[in-house]
């Protein structure tokens, strides 16, 4: 009976943790935007991923645009790009430090790109302001206030 109670408590805890983890990732409309519809892409922006930086690291878009980011990894390591708030990026970076091999194919605001490969991420920018992006892999990103693989997207108001 004790074993059943422990298993039930652990299962409930894991389900609760999964629900809160989902709340921390932008999947719907938020200040950073929402996943974009490929058929509504306004334009394409190429971003090169190399060791410890993105080229370009400063991007300008207009409010309401849906951008297809073509991400080329010319580096020697796997890289990721995550679009989010500084808190979301920091939190995900800490989680990646604990679980460096974690894959997250169902996260619409991020993508992993292996060395020599190209990936695509489509994003709709709903709000004017500054949106952050970074590579949250261990050693690639050291927090929003420190040097590392990060950048900003300036979303100009309509």
mmCIF file of the C-alpha atoms, coordinates in Angstrom:
data_MODEL
# 
_entry.id   MODEL 
# 
loop_
_atom_site.group_PDB 
_atom_site.id 
_atom_site.type_symbol 
_atom_site.label_atom_id 
_atom_site.label_alt_id 
_atom_site.label_comp_id 
_atom_site.label_asym_id 
_atom_site.label_entity_id 
_atom_site.label_seq_id 
_atom_site.pdbx_PDB_ins_code 
_atom_site.Cartn_x 
_atom_site.Cartn_y 
_atom_site.Cartn_z 
_atom_site.occupancy 
_atom_site.B_iso_or_equiv 
_atom_site.pdbx_formal_charge 
_atom_site.auth_seq_id 
_atom_site.auth_comp_id 
_atom_site.auth_asym_id 
_atom_site.auth_atom_id 
_atom_site.pdbx_PDB_model_num 
ATOM 1   C CA . UNK A 1 1   ? 0.000  0.000  0.000   1.00 0.00 ? 1   UNK A CA 1 
ATOM 2   C CA . UNK A 1 2   ? 2.849  2.403  0.866   1.00 0.00 ? 2   UNK A CA 1 
ATOM 3   C CA . UNK A 1 3   ? 4.447  1.647  -2.518  1.00 0.00 ? 3   UNK A CA 1 
ATOM 4   C CA . UNK A 1 4   ? 1.203  2.564  -4.314  1.00 0.00 ? 4   UNK A CA 1 
ATOM 5   C CA . UNK A 1 5   ? 0.948  5.859  -2.392  1.00 0.00 ? 5   UNK A CA 1 
ATOM 6   C CA . UNK A 1 6   ? 4.561  6.767  -3.214  1.00 0.00 ? 6   UNK A CA 1 
ATOM 7   C CA . UNK A 1 7   ? 4.111  5.970  -6.908  1.00 0.00 ? 7   UNK A CA 1 
ATOM 8   C CA . UNK A 1 8   ? 0.863  7.989  -6.999  1.00 0.00 ? 8   UNK A CA 1 
ATOM 9   C CA . UNK A 1 9   ? 2.517  10.969 -5.304  1.00 0.00 ? 9   UNK A CA 1 
ATOM 10  C CA . UNK A 1 10  ? 5.486  10.840 -7.692  1.00 0.00 ? 10  UNK A CA 1 
ATOM 11  C CA . UNK A 1 11  ? 3.203  10.600 -10.728 1.00 0.00 ? 11  UNK A CA 1 
ATOM 12  C CA . UNK A 1 12  ? 1.122  13.561 -9.545  1.00 0.00 ? 12  UNK A CA 1 
ATOM 13  C CA . UNK A 1 13  ? 4.306  15.541 -8.915  1.00 0.00 ? 13  UNK A CA 1 
ATOM 14  C CA . UNK A 1 14  ? 5.618  14.814 -12.417 1.00 0.00 ? 14  UNK A CA 1 
ATOM 15  C CA . UNK A 1 15  ? 2.297  15.775 -14.011 1.00 0.00 ? 15  UNK A CA 1 
ATOM 16  C CA . UNK A 1 16  ? 2.240  19.037 -12.030 1.00 0.00 ? 16  UNK A CA 1 
ATOM 17  C CA . UNK A 1 17  ? 5.841  19.786 -13.002 1.00 0.00 ? 17  UNK A CA 1 
ATOM 18  C CA . UNK A 1 18  ? 4.981  19.200 -16.660 1.00 0.00 ? 18  UNK A CA 1 
ATOM 19  C CA . UNK A 1 19  ? 2.057  21.602 -16.476 1.00 0.00 ? 19  UNK A CA 1 
ATOM 20  C CA . UNK A 1 20  ? 4.198  24.337 -14.923 1.00 0.00 ? 20  UNK A CA 1 
ATOM 21  C CA . UNK A 1 21  ? 7.018  23.752 -17.387 1.00 0.00 ? 21  UNK A CA 1 
ATOM 22  C CA . UNK A 1 22  ? 4.607  24.265 -20.279 1.00 0.00 ? 22  UNK A CA 1 
ATOM 23  C CA . UNK A 1 23  ? 3.490  27.594 -18.810 1.00 0.00 ? 23  UNK A CA 1 
ATOM 24  C CA . UNK A 1 24  ? 7.071  28.857 -18.985 1.00 0.00 ? 24  UNK A CA 1 
ATOM 25  C CA . UNK A 1 25  ? 7.469  28.465 -22.761 1.00 0.00 ? 25  UNK A CA 1 
ATOM 26  C CA . UNK A 1 26  ? 5.886  30.861 -25.186 1.00 0.00 ? 26  UNK A CA 1 
ATOM 27  C CA . UNK A 1 27  ? 3.591  28.784 -27.326 1.00 0.00 ? 27  UNK A CA 1 
ATOM 28  C CA . UNK A 1 28  ? 0.718  31.217 -27.685 1.00 0.00 ? 28  UNK A CA 1 
ATOM 29  C CA . UNK A 1 29  ? 0.512  34.978 -27.902 1.00 0.00 ? 29  UNK A CA 1 
ATOM 30  C CA . UNK A 1 30  ? 2.849  36.713 -25.470 1.00 0.00 ? 30  UNK A CA 1 
ATOM 31  C CA . UNK A 1 31  ? 5.166  39.705 -25.417 1.00 0.00 ? 31  UNK A CA 1 
ATOM 32  C CA . UNK A 1 32  ? 7.623  37.733 -27.549 1.00 0.00 ? 32  UNK A CA 1 
ATOM 33  C CA . UNK A 1 33  ? 5.017  36.700 -30.123 1.00 0.00 ? 33  UNK A CA 1 
ATOM 34  C CA . UNK A 1 34  ? 3.703  33.319 -31.191 1.00 0.00 ? 34  UNK A CA 1 
ATOM 35  C CA . UNK A 1 35  ? 4.561  30.436 -33.511 1.00 0.00 ? 35  UNK A CA 1 
ATOM 36  C CA . UNK A 1 36  ? 4.223  31.562 -37.123 1.00 0.00 ? 36  UNK A CA 1 
ATOM 37  C CA . UNK A 1 37  ? 2.270  30.088 -40.006 1.00 0.00 ? 37  UNK A CA 1 
ATOM 38  C CA . UNK A 1 38  ? 4.606  29.188 -42.894 1.00 0.00 ? 38  UNK A CA 1 
ATOM 39  C CA . UNK A 1 39  ? 1.979  30.305 -45.428 1.00 0.00 ? 39  UNK A CA 1 
ATOM 40  C CA . UNK A 1 40  ? 1.999  33.816 -43.907 1.00 0.00 ? 40  UNK A CA 1 
ATOM 41  C CA . UNK A 1 41  ? 5.778  34.438 -43.902 1.00 0.00 ? 41  UNK A CA 1 
ATOM 42  C CA . UNK A 1 42  ? 6.533  38.128 -44.604 1.00 0.00 ? 42  UNK A CA 1 
ATOM 43  C CA . UNK A 1 43  ? 10.233 37.556 -45.242 1.00 0.00 ? 43  UNK A CA 1 
ATOM 44  C CA . UNK A 1 44  ? 13.182 35.286 -44.531 1.00 0.00 ? 44  UNK A CA 1 
ATOM 45  C CA . UNK A 1 45  ? 16.161 36.216 -42.350 1.00 0.00 ? 45  UNK A CA 1 
ATOM 46  C CA . UNK A 1 46  ? 19.336 34.124 -42.422 1.00 0.00 ? 46  UNK A CA 1 
ATOM 47  C CA . UNK A 1 47  ? 21.208 33.743 -39.141 1.00 0.00 ? 47  UNK A CA 1 
ATOM 48  C CA . UNK A 1 48  ? 24.605 32.054 -38.916 1.00 0.00 ? 48  UNK A CA 1 
ATOM 49  C CA . UNK A 1 49  ? 25.430 30.173 -35.728 1.00 0.00 ? 49  UNK A CA 1 
ATOM 50  C CA . UNK A 1 50  ? 29.124 29.934 -34.874 1.00 0.00 ? 50  UNK A CA 1 
ATOM 51  C CA . UNK A 1 51  ? 30.972 29.253 -31.657 1.00 0.00 ? 51  UNK A CA 1 
ATOM 52  C CA . UNK A 1 52  ? 29.813 31.828 -29.100 1.00 0.00 ? 52  UNK A CA 1 
ATOM 53  C CA . UNK A 1 53  ? 27.828 34.154 -31.385 1.00 0.00 ? 53  UNK A CA 1 
ATOM 54  C CA . UNK A 1 54  ? 25.013 34.675 -33.837 1.00 0.00 ? 54  UNK A CA 1 
ATOM 55  C CA . UNK A 1 55  ? 25.473 36.663 -37.066 1.00 0.00 ? 55  UNK A CA 1 
ATOM 56  C CA . UNK A 1 56  ? 23.595 38.955 -37.027 1.00 0.00 ? 56  UNK A CA 1 
ATOM 57  C CA . UNK A 1 57  ? 22.966 39.354 -33.315 1.00 0.00 ? 57  UNK A CA 1 
ATOM 58  C CA . UNK A 1 58  ? 20.696 42.381 -33.802 1.00 0.00 ? 58  UNK A CA 1 
ATOM 59  C CA . UNK A 1 59  ? 17.640 41.990 -36.016 1.00 0.00 ? 59  UNK A CA 1 
ATOM 60  C CA . UNK A 1 60  ? 14.859 44.443 -36.890 1.00 0.00 ? 60  UNK A CA 1 
ATOM 61  C CA . UNK A 1 61  ? 11.305 43.399 -37.781 1.00 0.00 ? 61  UNK A CA 1 
ATOM 62  C CA . UNK A 1 62  ? 7.900  45.080 -37.832 1.00 0.00 ? 62  UNK A CA 1 
ATOM 63  C CA . UNK A 1 63  ? 5.011  44.343 -35.526 1.00 0.00 ? 63  UNK A CA 1 
ATOM 64  C CA . UNK A 1 64  ? 2.687  41.857 -37.222 1.00 0.00 ? 64  UNK A CA 1 
ATOM 65  C CA . UNK A 1 65  ? 5.417  40.304 -39.399 1.00 0.00 ? 65  UNK A CA 1 
ATOM 66  C CA . UNK A 1 66  ? 5.860  36.561 -39.620 1.00 0.00 ? 66  UNK A CA 1 
ATOM 67  C CA . UNK A 1 67  ? 9.538  35.787 -40.127 1.00 0.00 ? 67  UNK A CA 1 
ATOM 68  C CA . UNK A 1 68  ? 11.124 32.560 -41.315 1.00 0.00 ? 68  UNK A CA 1 
ATOM 69  C CA . UNK A 1 69  ? 14.547 32.329 -39.702 1.00 0.00 ? 69  UNK A CA 1 
ATOM 70  C CA . UNK A 1 70  ? 16.969 30.138 -41.663 1.00 0.00 ? 70  UNK A CA 1 
ATOM 71  C CA . UNK A 1 71  ? 19.608 29.065 -39.155 1.00 0.00 ? 71  UNK A CA 1 
ATOM 72  C CA . UNK A 1 72  ? 22.945 27.863 -40.522 1.00 0.00 ? 72  UNK A CA 1 
ATOM 73  C CA . UNK A 1 73  ? 25.304 26.214 -38.049 1.00 0.00 ? 73  UNK A CA 1 
ATOM 74  C CA . UNK A 1 74  ? 28.820 26.777 -39.397 1.00 0.00 ? 74  UNK A CA 1 
ATOM 75  C CA . UNK A 1 75  ? 30.353 25.916 -36.037 1.00 0.00 ? 75  UNK A CA 1 
ATOM 76  C CA . UNK A 1 76  ? 31.832 22.670 -34.754 1.00 0.00 ? 76  UNK A CA 1 
ATOM 77  C CA . UNK A 1 77  ? 29.247 22.154 -31.984 1.00 0.00 ? 77  UNK A CA 1 
ATOM 78  C CA . UNK A 1 78  ? 25.485 21.737 -31.898 1.00 0.00 ? 78  UNK A CA 1 
ATOM 79  C CA . UNK A 1 79  ? 23.742 25.072 -31.330 1.00 0.00 ? 79  UNK A CA 1 
ATOM 80  C CA . UNK A 1 80  ? 20.223 26.152 -30.474 1.00 0.00 ? 80  UNK A CA 1 
ATOM 81  C CA . UNK A 1 81  ? 18.237 29.302 -30.814 1.00 0.00 ? 81  UNK A CA 1 
ATOM 82  C CA . UNK A 1 82  ? 15.491 30.127 -28.338 1.00 0.00 ? 82  UNK A CA 1 
ATOM 83  C CA . UNK A 1 83  ? 13.206 33.134 -28.652 1.00 0.00 ? 83  UNK A CA 1 
ATOM 84  C CA . UNK A 1 84  ? 11.892 34.279 -25.271 1.00 0.00 ? 84  UNK A CA 1 
ATOM 85  C CA . UNK A 1 85  ? 12.016 36.698 -22.398 1.00 0.00 ? 85  UNK A CA 1 
ATOM 86  C CA . UNK A 1 86  ? 15.317 36.997 -20.490 1.00 0.00 ? 86  UNK A CA 1 
ATOM 87  C CA . UNK A 1 87  ? 13.751 35.036 -17.597 1.00 0.00 ? 87  UNK A CA 1 
ATOM 88  C CA . UNK A 1 88  ? 12.539 32.235 -19.889 1.00 0.00 ? 88  UNK A CA 1 
ATOM 89  C CA . UNK A 1 89  ? 15.949 31.993 -21.558 1.00 0.00 ? 89  UNK A CA 1 
ATOM 90  C CA . UNK A 1 90  ? 17.825 32.017 -18.219 1.00 0.00 ? 90  UNK A CA 1 
ATOM 91  C CA . UNK A 1 91  ? 15.487 29.367 -16.795 1.00 0.00 ? 91  UNK A CA 1 
ATOM 92  C CA . UNK A 1 92  ? 15.873 27.151 -19.866 1.00 0.00 ? 92  UNK A CA 1 
ATOM 93  C CA . UNK A 1 93  ? 19.663 27.622 -19.788 1.00 0.00 ? 93  UNK A CA 1 
ATOM 94  C CA . UNK A 1 94  ? 19.754 26.382 -16.178 1.00 0.00 ? 94  UNK A CA 1 
ATOM 95  C CA . UNK A 1 95  ? 17.644 23.368 -17.119 1.00 0.00 ? 95  UNK A CA 1 
ATOM 96  C CA . UNK A 1 96  ? 19.971 22.616 -20.078 1.00 0.00 ? 96  UNK A CA 1 
ATOM 97  C CA . UNK A 1 97  ? 22.950 22.764 -17.707 1.00 0.00 ? 97  UNK A CA 1 
ATOM 98  C CA . UNK A 1 98  ? 21.335 19.982 -15.637 1.00 0.00 ? 98  UNK A CA 1 
ATOM 99  C CA . UNK A 1 99  ? 20.172 18.000 -18.702 1.00 0.00 ? 99  UNK A CA 1 
ATOM 100 C CA . UNK A 1 100 ? 22.576 18.925 -21.577 1.00 0.00 ? 100 UNK A CA 1 
ATOM 101 C CA . UNK A 1 101 ? 21.305 16.190 -23.917 1.00 0.00 ? 101 UNK A CA 1 
ATOM 102 C CA . UNK A 1 102 ? 17.627 17.093 -23.557 1.00 0.00 ? 102 UNK A CA 1 
ATOM 103 C CA . UNK A 1 103 ? 15.784 17.397 -26.862 1.00 0.00 ? 103 UNK A CA 1 
ATOM 104 C CA . UNK A 1 104 ? 12.710 19.586 -27.226 1.00 0.00 ? 104 UNK A CA 1 
ATOM 105 C CA . UNK A 1 105 ? 11.242 19.109 -30.691 1.00 0.00 ? 105 UNK A CA 1 
ATOM 106 C CA . UNK A 1 106 ? 7.784  20.274 -29.579 1.00 0.00 ? 106 UNK A CA 1 
ATOM 107 C CA . UNK A 1 107 ? 8.939  23.738 -28.484 1.00 0.00 ? 107 UNK A CA 1 
ATOM 108 C CA . UNK A 1 108 ? 7.872  26.170 -31.222 1.00 0.00 ? 108 UNK A CA 1 
ATOM 109 C CA . UNK A 1 109 ? 10.137 28.967 -29.945 1.00 0.00 ? 109 UNK A CA 1 
ATOM 110 C CA . UNK A 1 110 ? 13.395 27.024 -30.258 1.00 0.00 ? 110 UNK A CA 1 
ATOM 111 C CA . UNK A 1 111 ? 15.340 24.731 -32.560 1.00 0.00 ? 111 UNK A CA 1 
ATOM 112 C CA . UNK A 1 112 ? 18.555 22.694 -32.344 1.00 0.00 ? 112 UNK A CA 1 
ATOM 113 C CA . UNK A 1 113 ? 20.914 22.675 -35.333 1.00 0.00 ? 113 UNK A CA 1 
ATOM 114 C CA . UNK A 1 114 ? 23.778 20.192 -35.697 1.00 0.00 ? 114 UNK A CA 1 
ATOM 115 C CA . UNK A 1 115 ? 27.182 21.313 -37.046 1.00 0.00 ? 115 UNK A CA 1 
ATOM 116 C CA . UNK A 1 116 ? 27.103 21.877 -40.801 1.00 0.00 ? 116 UNK A CA 1 
ATOM 117 C CA . UNK A 1 117 ? 23.285 21.716 -40.905 1.00 0.00 ? 117 UNK A CA 1 
ATOM 118 C CA . UNK A 1 118 ? 20.519 24.257 -41.463 1.00 0.00 ? 118 UNK A CA 1 
ATOM 119 C CA . UNK A 1 119 ? 17.228 24.611 -39.596 1.00 0.00 ? 119 UNK A CA 1 
ATOM 120 C CA . UNK A 1 120 ? 14.160 26.830 -39.828 1.00 0.00 ? 120 UNK A CA 1 
ATOM 121 C CA . UNK A 1 121 ? 12.043 28.565 -37.213 1.00 0.00 ? 121 UNK A CA 1 
ATOM 122 C CA . UNK A 1 122 ? 8.917  30.567 -38.121 1.00 0.00 ? 122 UNK A CA 1 
ATOM 123 C CA . UNK A 1 123 ? 7.804  33.235 -35.654 1.00 0.00 ? 123 UNK A CA 1 
ATOM 124 C CA . UNK A 1 124 ? 5.009  35.839 -35.627 1.00 0.00 ? 124 UNK A CA 1 
ATOM 125 C CA . UNK A 1 125 ? 5.884  39.097 -33.834 1.00 0.00 ? 125 UNK A CA 1 
ATOM 126 C CA . UNK A 1 126 ? 2.700  40.402 -32.222 1.00 0.00 ? 126 UNK A CA 1 
ATOM 127 C CA . UNK A 1 127 ? 3.982  43.137 -29.896 1.00 0.00 ? 127 UNK A CA 1 
ATOM 128 C CA . UNK A 1 128 ? 6.304  46.105 -30.437 1.00 0.00 ? 128 UNK A CA 1 
ATOM 129 C CA . UNK A 1 129 ? 9.446  46.181 -28.298 1.00 0.00 ? 129 UNK A CA 1 
ATOM 130 C CA . UNK A 1 130 ? 12.599 44.134 -27.882 1.00 0.00 ? 130 UNK A CA 1 
ATOM 131 C CA . UNK A 1 131 ? 12.574 40.342 -28.072 1.00 0.00 ? 131 UNK A CA 1 
ATOM 132 C CA . UNK A 1 132 ? 15.568 38.301 -26.933 1.00 0.00 ? 132 UNK A CA 1 
ATOM 133 C CA . UNK A 1 133 ? 17.093 35.170 -28.407 1.00 0.00 ? 133 UNK A CA 1 
ATOM 134 C CA . UNK A 1 134 ? 19.974 32.988 -27.247 1.00 0.00 ? 134 UNK A CA 1 
ATOM 135 C CA . UNK A 1 135 ? 21.598 29.571 -27.416 1.00 0.00 ? 135 UNK A CA 1 
ATOM 136 C CA . UNK A 1 136 ? 20.811 28.094 -23.988 1.00 0.00 ? 136 UNK A CA 1 
ATOM 137 C CA . UNK A 1 137 ? 23.237 25.169 -24.301 1.00 0.00 ? 137 UNK A CA 1 
ATOM 138 C CA . UNK A 1 138 ? 25.810 24.895 -21.488 1.00 0.00 ? 138 UNK A CA 1 
ATOM 139 C CA . UNK A 1 139 ? 28.855 27.086 -22.143 1.00 0.00 ? 139 UNK A CA 1 
ATOM 140 C CA . UNK A 1 140 ? 27.250 28.841 -25.128 1.00 0.00 ? 140 UNK A CA 1 
ATOM 141 C CA . UNK A 1 141 ? 25.173 31.262 -23.107 1.00 0.00 ? 141 UNK A CA 1 
ATOM 142 C CA . UNK A 1 142 ? 26.078 32.746 -19.760 1.00 0.00 ? 142 UNK A CA 1 
ATOM 143 C CA . UNK A 1 143 ? 22.928 34.718 -18.938 1.00 0.00 ? 143 UNK A CA 1 
ATOM 144 C CA . UNK A 1 144 ? 21.383 37.787 -20.510 1.00 0.00 ? 144 UNK A CA 1 
ATOM 145 C CA . UNK A 1 145 ? 23.810 40.149 -18.724 1.00 0.00 ? 145 UNK A CA 1 
ATOM 146 C CA . UNK A 1 146 ? 27.016 38.388 -19.811 1.00 0.00 ? 146 UNK A CA 1 
ATOM 147 C CA . UNK A 1 147 ? 28.817 37.756 -23.114 1.00 0.00 ? 147 UNK A CA 1 
ATOM 148 C CA . UNK A 1 148 ? 27.777 34.691 -25.012 1.00 0.00 ? 148 UNK A CA 1 
ATOM 149 C CA . UNK A 1 149 ? 25.550 33.450 -27.774 1.00 0.00 ? 149 UNK A CA 1 
ATOM 150 C CA . UNK A 1 150 ? 22.612 35.855 -27.638 1.00 0.00 ? 150 UNK A CA 1 
ATOM 151 C CA . UNK A 1 151 ? 20.929 38.650 -29.533 1.00 0.00 ? 151 UNK A CA 1 
ATOM 152 C CA . UNK A 1 152 ? 17.933 40.928 -29.791 1.00 0.00 ? 152 UNK A CA 1 
ATOM 153 C CA . UNK A 1 153 ? 15.079 41.434 -32.210 1.00 0.00 ? 153 UNK A CA 1 
ATOM 154 C CA . UNK A 1 154 ? 13.742 44.975 -32.298 1.00 0.00 ? 154 UNK A CA 1 
ATOM 155 C CA . UNK A 1 155 ? 10.041 44.872 -33.170 1.00 0.00 ? 155 UNK A CA 1 
ATOM 156 C CA . UNK A 1 156 ? 9.016  48.227 -34.625 1.00 0.00 ? 156 UNK A CA 1 
ATOM 157 C CA . UNK A 1 157 ? 5.425  49.348 -33.938 1.00 0.00 ? 157 UNK A CA 1 
ATOM 158 C CA . UNK A 1 158 ? 3.020  49.464 -36.903 1.00 0.00 ? 158 UNK A CA 1 
# 
